[in-house]
mmCIF file with all atom_site columns, C-alpha atoms in Angstrom:
data_model
loop_
_atom_site.group_PDB
_atom_site.id
_atom_site.type_symbol
_atom_site.label_atom_id
_atom_site.label_alt_id
_atom_site.label_comp_id
_atom_site.label_asym_id
_atom_site.label_entity_id
_atom_site.label_seq_id
_atom_site.pdbx_PDB_ins_code
_atom_site.Cartn_x
_atom_site.Cartn_y
_atom_site.Cartn_z
_atom_site.occupancy
_atom_site.B_iso_or_equiv
_atom_site.pdbx_formal_charge
_atom_site.auth_seq_id
_atom_site.auth_comp_id
_atom_site.auth_asym_id
_atom_site.auth_atom_id
_atom_site.pdbx_PDB_model_num
ATOM 1  C CA . UNK Q 1 1  ? 0.000   0.000   0.000  1.00 0.00 ? 1  UNK Q CA 1
ATOM 2  C CA . UNK Q 1 2  ? 1.169   3.501   -0.647 1.00 0.00 ? 2  UNK Q CA 1
ATOM 3  C CA . UNK Q 1 3  ? 0.139   6.682   1.022  1.00 0.00 ? 3  UNK Q CA 1
ATOM 4  C CA . UNK Q 1 4  ? -1.789  9.234   -0.998 1.00 0.00 ? 4  UNK Q CA 1
ATOM 5  C CA . UNK Q 1 5  ? -1.598  12.996  -0.584 1.00 0.00 ? 5  UNK Q CA 1
ATOM 6  C CA . UNK Q 1 6  ? -4.754  12.982  1.546  1.00 0.00 ? 6  UNK Q CA 1
ATOM 7  C CA . UNK Q 1 7  ? -3.018  10.810  4.144  1.00 0.00 ? 7  UNK Q CA 1
ATOM 8  C CA . UNK Q 1 8  ? -5.241  7.820   3.440  1.00 0.00 ? 8  UNK Q CA 1
ATOM 9  C CA . UNK Q 1 9  ? -3.815  4.541   2.251  1.00 0.00 ? 9  UNK Q CA 1
ATOM 10 C CA . UNK Q 1 10 ? -4.284  3.678   -1.375 1.00 0.00 ? 10 UNK Q CA 1
ATOM 11 C CA . UNK Q 1 11 ? -4.870  0.003   -2.060 1.00 0.00 ? 11 UNK Q CA 1
ATOM 12 C CA . UNK Q 1 12 ? -3.382  -1.622  -5.126 1.00 0.00 ? 12 UNK Q CA 1
ATOM 13 C CA . UNK Q 1 13 ? -4.845  -5.025  -5.891 1.00 0.00 ? 13 UNK Q CA 1
ATOM 14 C CA . UNK Q 1 14 ? -4.870  -6.983  -9.127 1.00 0.00 ? 14 UNK Q CA 1
ATOM 15 C CA . UNK Q 1 15 ? -8.319  -8.320  -8.313 1.00 0.00 ? 15 UNK Q CA 1
ATOM 16 C CA . UNK Q 1 16 ? -10.963 -8.250  -5.615 1.00 0.00 ? 16 UNK Q CA 1
ATOM 17 C CA . UNK Q 1 17 ? -10.591 -10.360 -2.487 1.00 0.00 ? 17 UNK Q CA 1
ATOM 18 C CA . UNK Q 1 18 ? -13.145 -12.973 -1.468 1.00 0.00 ? 18 UNK Q CA 1
ATOM 19 C CA . UNK Q 1 19 ? -13.276 -13.213 2.358  1.00 0.00 ? 19 UNK Q CA 1
ATOM 20 C CA . UNK Q 1 20 ? -14.659 -16.743 2.029  1.00 0.00 ? 20 UNK Q CA 1
ATOM 21 C CA . UNK Q 1 21 ? -11.392 -18.087 0.618  1.00 0.00 ? 21 UNK Q CA 1
ATOM 22 C CA . UNK Q 1 22 ? -8.668  -15.450 1.091  1.00 0.00 ? 22 UNK Q CA 1
ATOM 23 C CA . UNK Q 1 23 ? -5.779  -16.096 3.486  1.00 0.00 ? 23 UNK Q CA 1
ATOM 24 C CA . UNK Q 1 24 ? -4.830  -13.629 6.216  1.00 0.00 ? 24 UNK Q CA 1
ATOM 25 C CA . UNK Q 1 25 ? -1.993  -12.326 4.013  1.00 0.00 ? 25 UNK Q CA 1
ATOM 26 C CA . UNK Q 1 26 ? -4.522  -11.141 1.428  1.00 0.00 ? 26 UNK Q CA 1
ATOM 27 C CA . UNK Q 1 27 ? -7.146  -9.884  3.864  1.00 0.00 ? 27 UNK Q CA 1
ATOM 28 C CA . UNK Q 1 28 ? -4.706  -7.529  5.616  1.00 0.00 ? 28 UNK Q CA 1
ATOM 29 C CA . UNK Q 1 29 ? -4.366  -5.605  2.350  1.00 0.00 ? 29 UNK Q CA 1
ATOM 30 C CA . UNK Q 1 30 ? -7.981  -4.450  2.648  1.00 0.00 ? 30 UNK Q CA 1
ATOM 31 C CA . UNK Q 1 31 ? -8.607  -0.956  4.064  1.00 0.00 ? 31 UNK Q CA 1
ATOM 32 C CA . UNK Q 1 32 ? -9.600  -1.051  7.715  1.00 0.00 ? 32 UNK Q CA 1
ATOM 33 C CA . UNK Q 1 33 ? -8.260  -4.553  8.380  1.00 0.00 ? 33 UNK Q CA 1
ATOM 34 C CA . UNK Q 1 34 ? -5.173  -5.383  10.346 1.00 0.00 ? 34 UNK Q CA 1
ATOM 35 C CA . UNK Q 1 35 ? -3.709  -8.748  11.227 1.00 0.00 ? 35 UNK Q CA 1
ATOM 36 C CA . UNK Q 1 36 ? -6.086  -9.233  14.166 1.00 0.00 ? 36 UNK Q CA 1
ATOM 37 C CA . UNK Q 1 37 ? -9.315  -8.650  12.229 1.00 0.00 ? 37 UNK Q CA 1
ATOM 38 C CA . UNK Q 1 38 ? -8.040  -10.612 9.224  1.00 0.00 ? 38 UNK Q CA 1
ATOM 39 C CA . UNK Q 1 39 ? -7.219  -13.519 11.526 1.00 0.00 ? 39 UNK Q CA 1
ATOM 40 C CA . UNK Q 1 40 ? -10.665 -13.267 13.096 1.00 0.00 ? 40 UNK Q CA 1
ATOM 41 C CA . UNK Q 1 41 ? -12.284 -13.493 9.643  1.00 0.00 ? 41 UNK Q CA 1
ATOM 42 C CA . UNK Q 1 42 ? -10.336 -16.660 8.830  1.00 0.00 ? 42 UNK Q CA 1
ATOM 43 C CA . UNK Q 1 43 ? -11.083 -18.209 12.245 1.00 0.00 ? 43 UNK Q CA 1
ATOM 44 C CA . UNK Q 1 44 ? -14.797 -17.428 11.940 1.00 0.00 ? 44 UNK Q CA 1
ATOM 45 C CA . UNK Q 1 45 ? -14.874 -18.801 8.401  1.00 0.00 ? 45 UNK Q CA 1
ATOM 46 C CA . UNK Q 1 46 ? -13.205 -22.079 9.437  1.00 0.00 ? 46 UNK Q CA 1
ATOM 47 C CA . UNK Q 1 47 ? -15.580 -22.507 12.375 1.00 0.00 ? 47 UNK Q CA 1
ATOM 48 C CA . UNK Q 1 48 ? -18.596 -21.675 10.212 1.00 0.00 ? 48 UNK Q CA 1
ATOM 49 C CA . UNK Q 1 49 ? -17.527 -24.092 7.478  1.00 0.00 ? 49 UNK Q CA 1
ATOM 50 C CA . UNK Q 1 50 ? -17.079 -26.940 9.968  1.00 0.00 ? 50 UNK Q CA 1
ATOM 51 C CA . UNK Q 1 51 ? -20.618 -26.368 11.242 1.00 0.00 ? 51 UNK Q CA 1
ATOM 52 C CA . UNK Q 1 52 ? -22.337 -25.627 7.923  1.00 0.00 ? 52 UNK Q CA 1
ATOM 53 C CA . UNK Q 1 53 ? -20.526 -27.599 5.261  1.00 0.00 ? 53 UNK Q CA 1
ATOM 54 C CA . UNK Q 1 54 ? -20.066 -25.892 1.918  1.00 0.00 ? 54 UNK Q CA 1
ATOM 55 C CA . UNK Q 1 55 ? -22.272 -22.863 2.541  1.00 0.00 ? 55 UNK Q CA 1
ATOM 56 C CA . UNK Q 1 56 ? -20.315 -19.587 2.394  1.00 0.00 ? 56 UNK Q CA 1
ATOM 57 C CA . UNK Q 1 57 ? -19.648 -17.921 5.734  1.00 0.00 ? 57 UNK Q CA 1
ATOM 58 C CA . UNK Q 1 58 ? -20.038 -14.483 4.157  1.00 0.00 ? 58 UNK Q CA 1
ATOM 59 C CA . UNK Q 1 59 ? -22.625 -13.797 1.457  1.00 0.00 ? 59 UNK Q CA 1
ATOM 60 C CA . UNK Q 1 60 ? -22.297 -9.994  1.463  1.00 0.00 ? 60 UNK Q CA 1
ATOM 61 C CA . UNK Q 1 61 ? -20.288 -7.221  3.090  1.00 0.00 ? 61 UNK Q CA 1
ATOM 62 C CA . UNK Q 1 62 ? -22.757 -6.849  5.935  1.00 0.00 ? 62 UNK Q CA 1
ATOM 63 C CA . UNK Q 1 63 ? -22.028 -10.454 6.980  1.00 0.00 ? 63 UNK Q CA 1
ATOM 64 C CA . UNK Q 1 64 ? -18.497 -9.357  7.888  1.00 0.00 ? 64 UNK Q CA 1
ATOM 65 C CA . UNK Q 1 65 ? -20.023 -7.385  10.760 1.00 0.00 ? 65 UNK Q CA 1
ATOM 66 C CA . UNK Q 1 66 ? -20.349 -10.733 12.574 1.00 0.00 ? 66 UNK Q CA 1
ATOM 67 C CA . UNK Q 1 67 ? -16.643 -10.274 13.305 1.00 0.00 ? 67 UNK Q CA 1
ATOM 68 C CA . UNK Q 1 68 ? -15.831 -8.303  16.447 1.00 0.00 ? 68 UNK Q CA 1
ATOM 69 C CA . UNK Q 1 69 ? -14.412 -4.895  15.540 1.00 0.00 ? 69 UNK Q CA 1
ATOM 70 C CA . UNK Q 1 70 ? -15.847 -4.816  12.025 1.00 0.00 ? 70 UNK Q CA 1
ATOM 71 C CA . UNK Q 1 71 ? -18.738 -2.416  11.667 1.00 0.00 ? 71 UNK Q CA 1
ATOM 72 C CA . UNK Q 1 72 ? -20.510 -0.559  8.876  1.00 0.00 ? 72 UNK Q CA 1
ATOM 73 C CA . UNK Q 1 73 ? -17.656 1.932   8.440  1.00 0.00 ? 73 UNK Q CA 1
ATOM 74 C CA . UNK Q 1 74 ? -15.062 -0.805  7.916  1.00 0.00 ? 74 UNK Q CA 1
ATOM 75 C CA . UNK Q 1 75 ? -17.343 -2.663  5.501  1.00 0.00 ? 75 UNK Q CA 1
ATOM 76 C CA . UNK Q 1 76 ? -17.837 0.587   3.553  1.00 0.00 ? 76 UNK Q CA 1
ATOM 77 C CA . UNK Q 1 77 ? -14.058 1.177   3.383  1.00 0.00 ? 77 UNK Q CA 1
ATOM 78 C CA . UNK Q 1 78 ? -13.387 -2.206  1.830  1.00 0.00 ? 78 UNK Q CA 1
ATOM 79 C CA . UNK Q 1 79 ? -16.560 -2.571  -0.263 1.00 0.00 ? 79 UNK Q CA 1
ATOM 80 C CA . UNK Q 1 80 ? -14.801 -1.727  -3.546 1.00 0.00 ? 80 UNK Q CA 1
ATOM 81 C CA . UNK Q 1 81 ? -12.180 -4.407  -2.915 1.00 0.00 ? 81 UNK Q CA 1
ATOM 82 C CA . UNK Q 1 82 ? -14.221 -7.448  -1.868 1.00 0.00 ? 82 UNK Q CA 1
ATOM 83 C CA . UNK Q 1 83 ? -16.370 -9.982  -3.702 1.00 0.00 ? 83 UNK Q CA 1
ATOM 84 C CA . UNK Q 1 84 ? -18.523 -12.910 -2.643 1.00 0.00 ? 84 UNK Q CA 1
ATOM 85 C CA . UNK Q 1 85 ? -18.576 -15.386 -5.528 1.00 0.00 ? 85 UNK Q CA 1
#
């Protein structure tokens, strides 16, 4: 990530990130996510998948709010960089 003139981080990704399959190393590149929240997404996803089989843990951005510390503002920040296919 590089810093823009406004002081906000600019994200440079070749493609969108799917929280249902992305590793921590990819998730931390999303705006508003650090290692702790990225790890929490992966842990939640693994737990969810064990309990629910093949159903996706996250079907939309709002589903990420199930993770402690991720609210509407964080979801908004990363909305241009995530996908749920």
